[in-house]
């Protein structure tokens, strides 16, 4: 049966608005067409490798292959001389990294080869061969701990210290990337890397028959709930019905669903170190859980999550985070102090630090102003990644078969 939780008119409106979000966030840089994490005047006016890679994978699922190919060409031109990809690029396609994020390199490989397999693009297969060889050499020489067969993490998907050590998302991204390398190019080296990293995840990053968010830099397990323990499912490394995945999802359901306003938070914000943003549910992570429940046939739960996503959009625009007003009242003063401390830490050049400090204070002032008289505030509208994951969830749920950014564009394959 076709699901009916989302009415056809609101579905059509969301698809139309999402096309507009993609168009406004697209840029024509000197390295080709790319996608900003937010529109140019938004919170993240940069091309983030992670966000772009996820968008490419989603566009392949949704059969929008022309746009995916353009984004892949940008990735190939943006690769660093050492074989890596960095956290982010500016409007002209130049590296604009703030912190080291090792998952960027794996995600670029994963996105490139996801497109190649979806499109059967023999030309790009050959164009990408040498860049992927260089990226593989970079990983083996610079980021892979060859005793553990896990990739070391400086920071990652949460963009903070909570990922430092050996993080599940980063390592799953690498295992998935090398598995695709082997499927596309063959070769013992790719096969061994994929198998050994996956084996190490299953051996070292599972406790009580569920996945761990990370091993800390000393190798101690970090069992705290984190939405990234769904990464083995997200990257199709483990089946959604395998026990470790089921148990991980159960932990997330019990501990990360916000019982007051709904939606999933990314992890439990125990201390100021884990409160670098105001606590609240994240729509793109929430959409992950809808995808998972569809995958295991738990239709009712998936539909309830989809209803929450649409109810918390603002005129069909998806926010990065839905912030309860109680969080703003409780943690805004603390967050101001954290922003100032970070700006003075010396971790980046002073002009850049001051620019970020001023922008984040302005964002916080805006949130405080918007929260007056409201129970929740949708922050950072629109957020491209939230639209991407919601589109993927709609596809899983049978609402959407094919979705193109440019529906009138001529398709060349």
CSV table of C-alpha atoms in Angstrom, one decimal:
chain,number,residue,atom,x,y,z
A,1,UNK,CA,0.0,0.0,0.0
A,2,UNK,CA,1.2,3.5,-0.8
A,3,UNK,CA,1.8,5.4,2.5
A,4,UNK,CA,-0.5,8.3,3.3
A,5,UNK,CA,1.1,10.0,6.2
A,6,UNK,CA,2.4,12.8,3.9
A,7,UNK,CA,-0.3,14.3,1.8
A,8,UNK,CA,0.4,14.7,-1.9
A,9,UNK,CA,0.2,18.5,-1.8
A,10,UNK,CA,2.7,18.8,1.0
A,11,UNK,CA,4.9,16.3,-0.7
A,12,UNK,CA,4.8,18.2,-4.0
A,13,UNK,CA,5.6,21.4,-2.1
A,14,UNK,CA,8.6,19.9,-0.3
A,15,UNK,CA,10.0,18.5,-3.6
A,16,UNK,CA,9.6,21.9,-5.3
A,17,UNK,CA,11.2,23.7,-2.4
A,18,UNK,CA,14.1,21.2,-2.2
A,19,UNK,CA,14.8,21.9,-5.9
A,20,UNK,CA,15.0,25.6,-5.1
A,21,UNK,CA,17.2,24.9,-2.1
A,22,UNK,CA,19.6,22.9,-4.3
A,23,UNK,CA,19.7,25.6,-7.0
A,24,UNK,CA,20.3,28.4,-4.5
A,25,UNK,CA,23.1,26.5,-2.8
A,26,UNK,CA,24.8,25.5,-6.1
A,27,UNK,CA,27.8,27.5,-7.2
A,28,UNK,CA,30.0,27.7,-10.3
A,29,UNK,CA,33.5,27.7,-9.0
A,30,UNK,CA,36.8,27.7,-10.9
A,31,UNK,CA,36.9,24.0,-10.2
A,32,UNK,CA,33.4,23.4,-11.5
A,33,UNK,CA,29.9,23.1,-10.2
A,34,UNK,CA,29.5,22.4,-6.5
A,35,UNK,CA,27.0,22.6,-3.6
A,36,UNK,CA,27.3,24.7,-0.5
A,37,UNK,CA,26.2,23.4,2.9
A,38,UNK,CA,23.8,26.3,3.1
A,39,UNK,CA,22.8,29.1,0.7
A,40,UNK,CA,25.5,31.8,0.3
A,41,UNK,CA,24.1,34.0,3.0
A,42,UNK,CA,23.6,31.1,5.4
A,43,UNK,CA,25.5,29.6,8.3
A,44,UNK,CA,27.9,27.4,6.2
A,45,UNK,CA,28.6,29.2,2.9
A,46,UNK,CA,31.3,26.6,2.0
A,47,UNK,CA,31.5,23.4,0.0
A,48,UNK,CA,31.9,20.8,2.7
A,49,UNK,CA,33.3,17.5,1.3
A,50,UNK,CA,31.1,15.5,3.7
A,51,UNK,CA,27.8,17.2,2.7
A,52,UNK,CA,28.7,17.1,-1.0
A,53,UNK,CA,29.5,13.4,-0.9
A,54,UNK,CA,26.2,12.6,0.8
A,55,UNK,CA,24.4,14.7,-1.7
A,56,UNK,CA,26.1,12.8,-4.6
A,57,UNK,CA,25.0,9.5,-3.1
A,58,UNK,CA,21.5,10.7,-2.7
A,59,UNK,CA,21.2,12.1,-6.2
A,60,UNK,CA,22.4,8.7,-7.5
A,61,UNK,CA,19.6,6.9,-5.6
A,62,UNK,CA,17.1,9.5,-7.0
A,63,UNK,CA,18.4,9.1,-10.5
A,64,UNK,CA,19.6,12.7,-10.8
A,65,UNK,CA,22.8,11.6,-12.4
A,66,UNK,CA,23.7,14.7,-14.5
A,67,UNK,CA,24.0,16.8,-11.4
A,68,UNK,CA,25.8,14.1,-9.5
A,69,UNK,CA,28.4,13.9,-12.3
A,70,UNK,CA,29.1,17.6,-12.1
A,71,UNK,CA,29.7,17.4,-8.4
A,72,UNK,CA,32.0,14.4,-8.9
A,73,UNK,CA,34.1,16.5,-11.3
A,74,UNK,CA,34.4,19.2,-8.7
A,75,UNK,CA,35.7,16.6,-6.2
A,76,UNK,CA,38.3,15.3,-8.6
A,77,UNK,CA,39.6,18.9,-9.3
A,78,UNK,CA,39.6,19.8,-5.6
A,79,UNK,CA,41.7,16.9,-4.4
A,80,UNK,CA,44.9,18.0,-2.6
A,81,UNK,CA,48.4,17.2,-4.0
A,82,UNK,CA,49.0,14.7,-1.2
A,83,UNK,CA,45.9,12.7,-2.3
A,84,UNK,CA,43.5,13.8,0.5
A,85,UNK,CA,40.4,15.9,0.5
A,86,UNK,CA,39.9,18.5,3.2
A,87,UNK,CA,37.0,19.5,5.4
A,88,UNK,CA,35.7,22.3,3.2
A,89,UNK,CA,36.3,24.6,0.2
A,90,UNK,CA,35.5,28.2,-0.4
A,91,UNK,CA,33.2,29.7,-3.1
A,92,UNK,CA,36.1,29.5,-5.6
A,93,UNK,CA,36.8,25.9,-4.8
A,94,UNK,CA,40.0,26.6,-2.8
A,95,UNK,CA,40.7,24.7,0.5
A,96,UNK,CA,39.3,26.5,3.5
A,97,UNK,CA,39.8,23.9,6.2
A,98,UNK,CA,39.5,24.9,9.9
A,99,UNK,CA,40.2,21.5,11.4
A,100,UNK,CA,41.5,18.1,10.1
A,101,UNK,CA,38.6,15.8,9.2
A,102,UNK,CA,39.9,12.4,7.9
A,103,UNK,CA,36.5,11.2,6.9
A,104,UNK,CA,36.5,13.7,4.0
A,105,UNK,CA,38.9,11.6,2.0
A,106,UNK,CA,36.9,8.4,2.4
A,107,UNK,CA,33.7,10.1,1.6
A,108,UNK,CA,35.0,11.6,-1.6
A,109,UNK,CA,36.1,8.1,-2.8
A,110,UNK,CA,32.7,6.7,-1.7
A,111,UNK,CA,30.8,9.4,-3.6
A,112,UNK,CA,32.8,9.2,-6.8
A,113,UNK,CA,32.4,5.4,-7.0
A,114,UNK,CA,28.8,5.4,-5.9
A,115,UNK,CA,28.2,7.7,-9.0
A,116,UNK,CA,30.3,5.5,-11.3
A,117,UNK,CA,28.3,2.4,-10.3
A,118,UNK,CA,24.9,4.1,-10.6
A,119,UNK,CA,25.7,5.7,-14.0
A,120,UNK,CA,27.9,3.1,-15.6
A,121,UNK,CA,30.2,6.1,-16.4
A,122,UNK,CA,33.2,4.4,-18.0
A,123,UNK,CA,34.9,7.7,-18.7
A,124,UNK,CA,34.8,8.8,-15.1
A,125,UNK,CA,36.0,5.3,-13.9
A,126,UNK,CA,39.3,5.9,-15.7
A,127,UNK,CA,39.6,9.6,-14.8
A,128,UNK,CA,39.1,8.7,-11.1
A,129,UNK,CA,41.5,5.8,-11.1
A,130,UNK,CA,44.7,7.7,-10.4
A,131,UNK,CA,43.2,10.1,-7.9
A,132,UNK,CA,41.7,7.2,-6.0
A,133,UNK,CA,45.1,5.4,-6.0
A,134,UNK,CA,46.7,8.6,-4.5
A,135,UNK,CA,43.9,8.9,-1.9
A,136,UNK,CA,44.5,5.2,-1.0
A,137,UNK,CA,48.2,5.8,-0.6
A,138,UNK,CA,47.5,8.9,1.6
A,139,UNK,CA,45.2,6.8,3.9
A,140,UNK,CA,47.7,3.9,4.3
A,141,UNK,CA,50.6,6.3,4.9
A,142,UNK,CA,49.0,9.0,7.0
A,143,UNK,CA,45.7,8.0,8.7
A,144,UNK,CA,45.4,4.2,9.0
A,145,UNK,CA,46.8,2.6,12.2
A,146,UNK,CA,48.2,-0.5,10.5
A,147,UNK,CA,48.3,-2.4,13.8
A,148,UNK,CA,44.6,-1.9,14.6
A,149,UNK,CA,43.4,-1.5,10.9
A,150,UNK,CA,41.4,1.5,12.1
A,151,UNK,CA,41.7,5.0,10.8
A,152,UNK,CA,42.7,7.6,13.4
A,153,UNK,CA,40.3,10.5,13.8
A,154,UNK,CA,41.0,14.2,14.7
A,155,UNK,CA,37.5,15.4,14.2
A,156,UNK,CA,34.6,14.1,12.1
A,157,UNK,CA,30.9,14.3,11.5
A,158,UNK,CA,30.2,16.2,14.8
A,159,UNK,CA,33.1,18.7,14.1
A,160,UNK,CA,34.3,18.5,17.7
A,161,UNK,CA,36.6,16.7,20.1
A,162,UNK,CA,33.9,14.1,20.8
A,163,UNK,CA,35.1,12.1,17.7
A,164,UNK,CA,38.8,12.1,18.6
A,165,UNK,CA,40.4,8.7,18.5
A,166,UNK,CA,38.9,6.0,16.3
A,167,UNK,CA,35.4,7.0,15.4
A,168,UNK,CA,32.7,4.7,13.9
A,169,UNK,CA,31.5,7.0,11.2
A,170,UNK,CA,35.0,7.7,9.9
A,171,UNK,CA,35.9,4.0,9.9
A,172,UNK,CA,32.7,2.9,8.2
A,173,UNK,CA,33.2,5.5,5.5
A,174,UNK,CA,36.7,4.1,4.8
A,175,UNK,CA,35.5,0.5,4.8
A,176,UNK,CA,32.6,1.4,2.4
A,177,UNK,CA,34.9,3.4,0.2
A,178,UNK,CA,37.5,0.6,-0.2
A,179,UNK,CA,34.8,-2.0,-0.8
A,180,UNK,CA,33.6,0.1,-3.7
A,181,UNK,CA,37.2,0.5,-4.9
A,182,UNK,CA,37.4,-3.3,-5.0
A,183,UNK,CA,34.1,-3.7,-6.8
A,184,UNK,CA,35.0,-1.1,-9.5
A,185,UNK,CA,38.7,-1.7,-10.0
A,186,UNK,CA,39.4,-5.1,-8.4
A,187,UNK,CA,42.8,-5.8,-6.9
A,188,UNK,CA,44.0,-7.4,-3.7
A,189,UNK,CA,45.0,-4.1,-2.0
A,190,UNK,CA,41.5,-2.6,-2.1
A,191,UNK,CA,39.9,-5.9,-1.1
A,192,UNK,CA,42.2,-6.3,1.9
A,193,UNK,CA,41.8,-2.7,3.1
A,194,UNK,CA,38.0,-3.0,3.0
A,195,UNK,CA,37.9,-6.4,4.7
A,196,UNK,CA,40.4,-5.6,7.4
A,197,UNK,CA,38.8,-2.3,8.4
A,198,UNK,CA,35.4,-3.9,8.5
A,199,UNK,CA,36.8,-6.8,10.5
A,200,UNK,CA,38.4,-4.3,13.0
A,201,UNK,CA,35.1,-2.4,13.4
A,202,UNK,CA,33.3,-5.7,14.2
A,203,UNK,CA,36.1,-6.8,16.6
A,204,UNK,CA,37.1,-3.6,18.4
A,205,UNK,CA,34.1,-1.3,18.0
A,206,UNK,CA,31.3,-3.6,19.3
A,207,UNK,CA,30.4,-3.9,23.0
A,208,UNK,CA,27.4,-5.7,24.5
A,209,UNK,CA,26.5,-6.6,20.9
A,210,UNK,CA,26.0,-3.1,19.7
A,211,UNK,CA,28.3,-0.6,18.1
A,212,UNK,CA,30.5,2.0,19.9
A,213,UNK,CA,30.7,5.7,18.8
A,214,UNK,CA,34.5,5.5,19.1
A,215,UNK,CA,37.6,4.2,20.8
A,216,UNK,CA,39.2,7.2,22.5
A,217,UNK,CA,42.8,8.1,21.6
A,218,UNK,CA,44.0,5.6,24.2
A,219,UNK,CA,41.8,2.8,22.9
A,220,UNK,CA,39.2,2.9,25.7
A,221,UNK,CA,35.7,2.2,24.4
A,222,UNK,CA,33.2,5.1,24.5
A,223,UNK,CA,29.8,3.5,25.0
A,224,UNK,CA,27.8,6.7,25.2
A,225,UNK,CA,24.8,6.9,22.9
A,226,UNK,CA,25.4,8.6,19.6
A,227,UNK,CA,23.5,8.6,16.4
A,228,UNK,CA,26.7,7.7,14.5
A,229,UNK,CA,26.4,4.1,15.8
A,230,UNK,CA,24.0,3.7,12.8
A,231,UNK,CA,27.0,4.2,10.5
A,232,UNK,CA,27.4,0.4,9.8
A,233,UNK,CA,23.8,0.5,8.5
A,234,UNK,CA,24.2,3.9,6.7
A,235,UNK,CA,27.1,2.6,4.6
A,236,UNK,CA,25.5,-0.8,4.0
A,237,UNK,CA,28.3,-2.6,5.8
A,238,UNK,CA,25.9,-4.5,8.1
A,239,UNK,CA,22.4,-5.6,7.3
A,240,UNK,CA,19.7,-3.6,9.1
A,241,UNK,CA,18.4,-6.8,10.6
A,242,UNK,CA,21.8,-7.9,12.1
A,243,UNK,CA,21.8,-8.0,15.9
A,244,UNK,CA,24.4,-5.3,16.4
A,245,UNK,CA,22.5,-2.9,14.2
A,246,UNK,CA,19.1,-3.7,15.9
A,247,UNK,CA,20.7,-3.2,19.3
A,248,UNK,CA,22.3,0.0,18.3
A,249,UNK,CA,19.0,1.4,16.9
A,250,UNK,CA,17.3,0.4,20.2
A,251,UNK,CA,19.9,2.4,22.2
A,252,UNK,CA,19.2,5.4,20.0
A,253,UNK,CA,15.4,5.0,20.3
A,254,UNK,CA,15.7,4.8,24.1
A,255,UNK,CA,18.2,7.6,24.7
A,256,UNK,CA,18.3,10.1,21.8
A,257,UNK,CA,14.6,10.6,20.9
A,258,UNK,CA,13.5,13.9,22.5
A,259,UNK,CA,10.5,12.9,24.5
A,260,UNK,CA,9.4,16.5,24.9
A,261,UNK,CA,9.4,17.8,21.3
A,262,UNK,CA,10.3,14.7,19.2
A,263,UNK,CA,13.2,14.2,16.8
A,264,UNK,CA,16.6,12.6,17.5
A,265,UNK,CA,19.4,14.5,19.1
A,266,UNK,CA,22.9,13.6,17.9
A,267,UNK,CA,24.3,12.5,21.3
A,268,UNK,CA,23.7,13.2,25.0
A,269,UNK,CA,25.1,16.6,25.9
A,270,UNK,CA,26.7,15.7,29.2
A,271,UNK,CA,29.2,18.5,29.6
A,272,UNK,CA,30.1,21.9,28.1
A,273,UNK,CA,32.6,20.1,25.8
A,274,UNK,CA,29.6,18.3,24.3
A,275,UNK,CA,27.5,21.4,24.1
A,276,UNK,CA,29.3,23.3,21.3
A,277,UNK,CA,25.8,24.0,19.9
A,278,UNK,CA,22.5,24.4,21.7
A,279,UNK,CA,21.0,20.9,22.3
A,280,UNK,CA,18.1,19.9,20.2
A,281,UNK,CA,17.0,17.3,17.5
A,282,UNK,CA,18.7,17.3,14.1
A,283,UNK,CA,16.4,16.6,11.1
A,284,UNK,CA,19.1,15.0,9.0
A,285,UNK,CA,19.9,12.5,11.7
A,286,UNK,CA,16.2,12.0,12.4
A,287,UNK,CA,15.8,11.1,8.7
A,288,UNK,CA,18.5,8.4,9.1
A,289,UNK,CA,16.2,6.7,11.6
A,290,UNK,CA,13.2,6.9,9.3
A,291,UNK,CA,15.4,5.3,6.6
A,292,UNK,CA,16.3,2.5,9.0
A,293,UNK,CA,12.8,1.8,10.2
A,294,UNK,CA,11.6,1.6,6.5
A,295,UNK,CA,14.5,-0.8,5.8
A,296,UNK,CA,13.4,-3.2,8.6
A,297,UNK,CA,9.7,-3.0,7.7
A,298,UNK,CA,8.7,-1.0,10.8
A,299,UNK,CA,6.4,1.2,8.7
A,300,UNK,CA,4.4,2.8,11.5
A,301,UNK,CA,7.5,4.1,13.3
A,302,UNK,CA,9.0,5.3,10.0
A,303,UNK,CA,5.8,7.2,9.1
A,304,UNK,CA,5.7,8.8,12.6
A,305,UNK,CA,9.2,10.1,12.1
A,306,UNK,CA,8.4,11.4,8.6
A,307,UNK,CA,5.4,13.2,10.1
A,308,UNK,CA,7.7,14.9,12.7
A,309,UNK,CA,10.1,16.0,9.9
A,310,UNK,CA,7.4,17.6,7.9
A,311,UNK,CA,5.7,19.2,11.0
A,312,UNK,CA,9.0,20.8,12.0
A,313,UNK,CA,9.9,22.2,8.6
A,314,UNK,CA,9.2,25.9,8.1
A,315,UNK,CA,7.3,26.4,4.8
A,316,UNK,CA,8.9,23.1,3.6
A,317,UNK,CA,12.4,24.4,4.5
A,318,UNK,CA,14.4,21.9,6.7
A,319,UNK,CA,16.5,23.3,9.5
A,320,UNK,CA,19.8,22.0,10.7
A,321,UNK,CA,18.5,21.8,14.3
A,322,UNK,CA,15.2,22.3,16.1
A,323,UNK,CA,16.1,24.1,19.3
A,324,UNK,CA,13.7,23.9,22.3
A,325,UNK,CA,13.3,27.3,23.9
A,326,UNK,CA,14.2,25.7,27.2
A,327,UNK,CA,17.7,24.8,25.8
A,328,UNK,CA,18.1,28.4,24.7
A,329,UNK,CA,17.3,29.7,28.2
A,330,UNK,CA,19.4,27.1,30.0
A,331,UNK,CA,22.5,27.0,27.8
A,332,UNK,CA,22.9,30.3,25.9
A,333,UNK,CA,25.1,32.0,28.4
A,334,UNK,CA,27.4,28.9,28.6
A,335,UNK,CA,27.5,28.8,24.8
A,336,UNK,CA,28.6,32.4,24.6
A,337,UNK,CA,31.6,31.6,26.9
A,338,UNK,CA,32.4,28.5,24.8
A,339,UNK,CA,32.4,30.6,21.6
A,340,UNK,CA,34.7,33.2,23.2
A,341,UNK,CA,37.1,30.5,24.5
A,342,UNK,CA,37.3,28.8,21.1
A,343,UNK,CA,38.0,32.2,19.4
A,344,UNK,CA,40.9,32.8,21.8
A,345,UNK,CA,42.3,29.3,21.7
A,346,UNK,CA,44.8,29.9,18.8
A,347,UNK,CA,43.5,27.0,16.8
A,348,UNK,CA,43.0,29.2,13.7
A,349,UNK,CA,44.3,32.5,12.5
A,350,UNK,CA,42.9,35.4,14.5
A,351,UNK,CA,40.9,37.2,11.7
A,352,UNK,CA,39.1,33.9,10.9
A,353,UNK,CA,38.5,33.2,14.6
A,354,UNK,CA,37.1,36.7,15.1
A,355,UNK,CA,34.9,36.4,12.1
A,356,UNK,CA,33.4,33.0,13.3
A,357,UNK,CA,33.1,34.4,16.8
A,358,UNK,CA,31.1,37.4,15.6
A,359,UNK,CA,28.9,35.3,13.4
A,360,UNK,CA,28.1,32.8,16.1
A,361,UNK,CA,27.2,35.5,18.6
A,362,UNK,CA,24.9,37.0,16.0
A,363,UNK,CA,23.3,33.6,15.4
A,364,UNK,CA,22.8,33.2,19.1
A,365,UNK,CA,21.2,36.6,19.5
A,366,UNK,CA,18.8,35.8,16.6
A,367,UNK,CA,17.8,32.5,18.2
A,368,UNK,CA,17.2,34.2,21.6
A,369,UNK,CA,15.0,36.8,19.8
A,370,UNK,CA,13.1,34.1,17.8
A,371,UNK,CA,12.5,32.0,20.9
A,372,UNK,CA,10.3,34.6,22.7
A,373,UNK,CA,6.8,33.2,22.7
A,374,UNK,CA,7.8,29.9,20.9
A,375,UNK,CA,8.3,26.4,22.3
A,376,UNK,CA,10.9,25.5,19.6
A,377,UNK,CA,12.9,27.4,17.1
A,378,UNK,CA,14.0,26.0,13.7
A,379,UNK,CA,17.7,27.0,13.4
A,380,UNK,CA,19.8,27.5,10.2
A,381,UNK,CA,17.1,27.4,7.5
A,382,UNK,CA,17.5,25.8,5.0
A,383,UNK,CA,20.1,23.2,5.6
A,384,UNK,CA,21.0,21.2,2.5
A,385,UNK,CA,21.9,18.0,4.2
A,386,UNK,CA,18.5,17.8,6.0
A,387,UNK,CA,16.8,18.1,2.6
A,388,UNK,CA,19.1,15.4,1.2
A,389,UNK,CA,18.4,12.9,4.0
A,390,UNK,CA,14.6,13.6,4.0
A,391,UNK,CA,14.6,12.9,0.2
A,392,UNK,CA,16.3,9.6,0.8
A,393,UNK,CA,13.8,8.7,3.5
A,394,UNK,CA,10.9,9.6,1.2
A,395,UNK,CA,12.4,7.3,-1.4
A,396,UNK,CA,12.7,4.5,1.1
A,397,UNK,CA,9.1,5.0,2.1
A,398,UNK,CA,7.8,4.8,-1.4
A,399,UNK,CA,6.8,8.4,-1.7
A,400,UNK,CA,9.4,9.3,-4.4
A,401,UNK,CA,10.9,7.1,-7.1
A,402,UNK,CA,12.9,9.6,-9.0
A,403,UNK,CA,13.7,13.2,-8.2
A,404,UNK,CA,15.8,15.5,-10.3
A,405,UNK,CA,17.2,18.9,-9.4
A,406,UNK,CA,16.6,20.0,-13.0
A,407,UNK,CA,13.6,18.0,-14.2
A,408,UNK,CA,13.7,19.6,-17.6
A,409,UNK,CA,17.4,19.0,-18.2
A,410,UNK,CA,18.4,16.7,-21.1
A,411,UNK,CA,19.6,13.4,-19.8
A,412,UNK,CA,22.6,12.0,-21.6
A,413,UNK,CA,22.5,8.4,-20.3
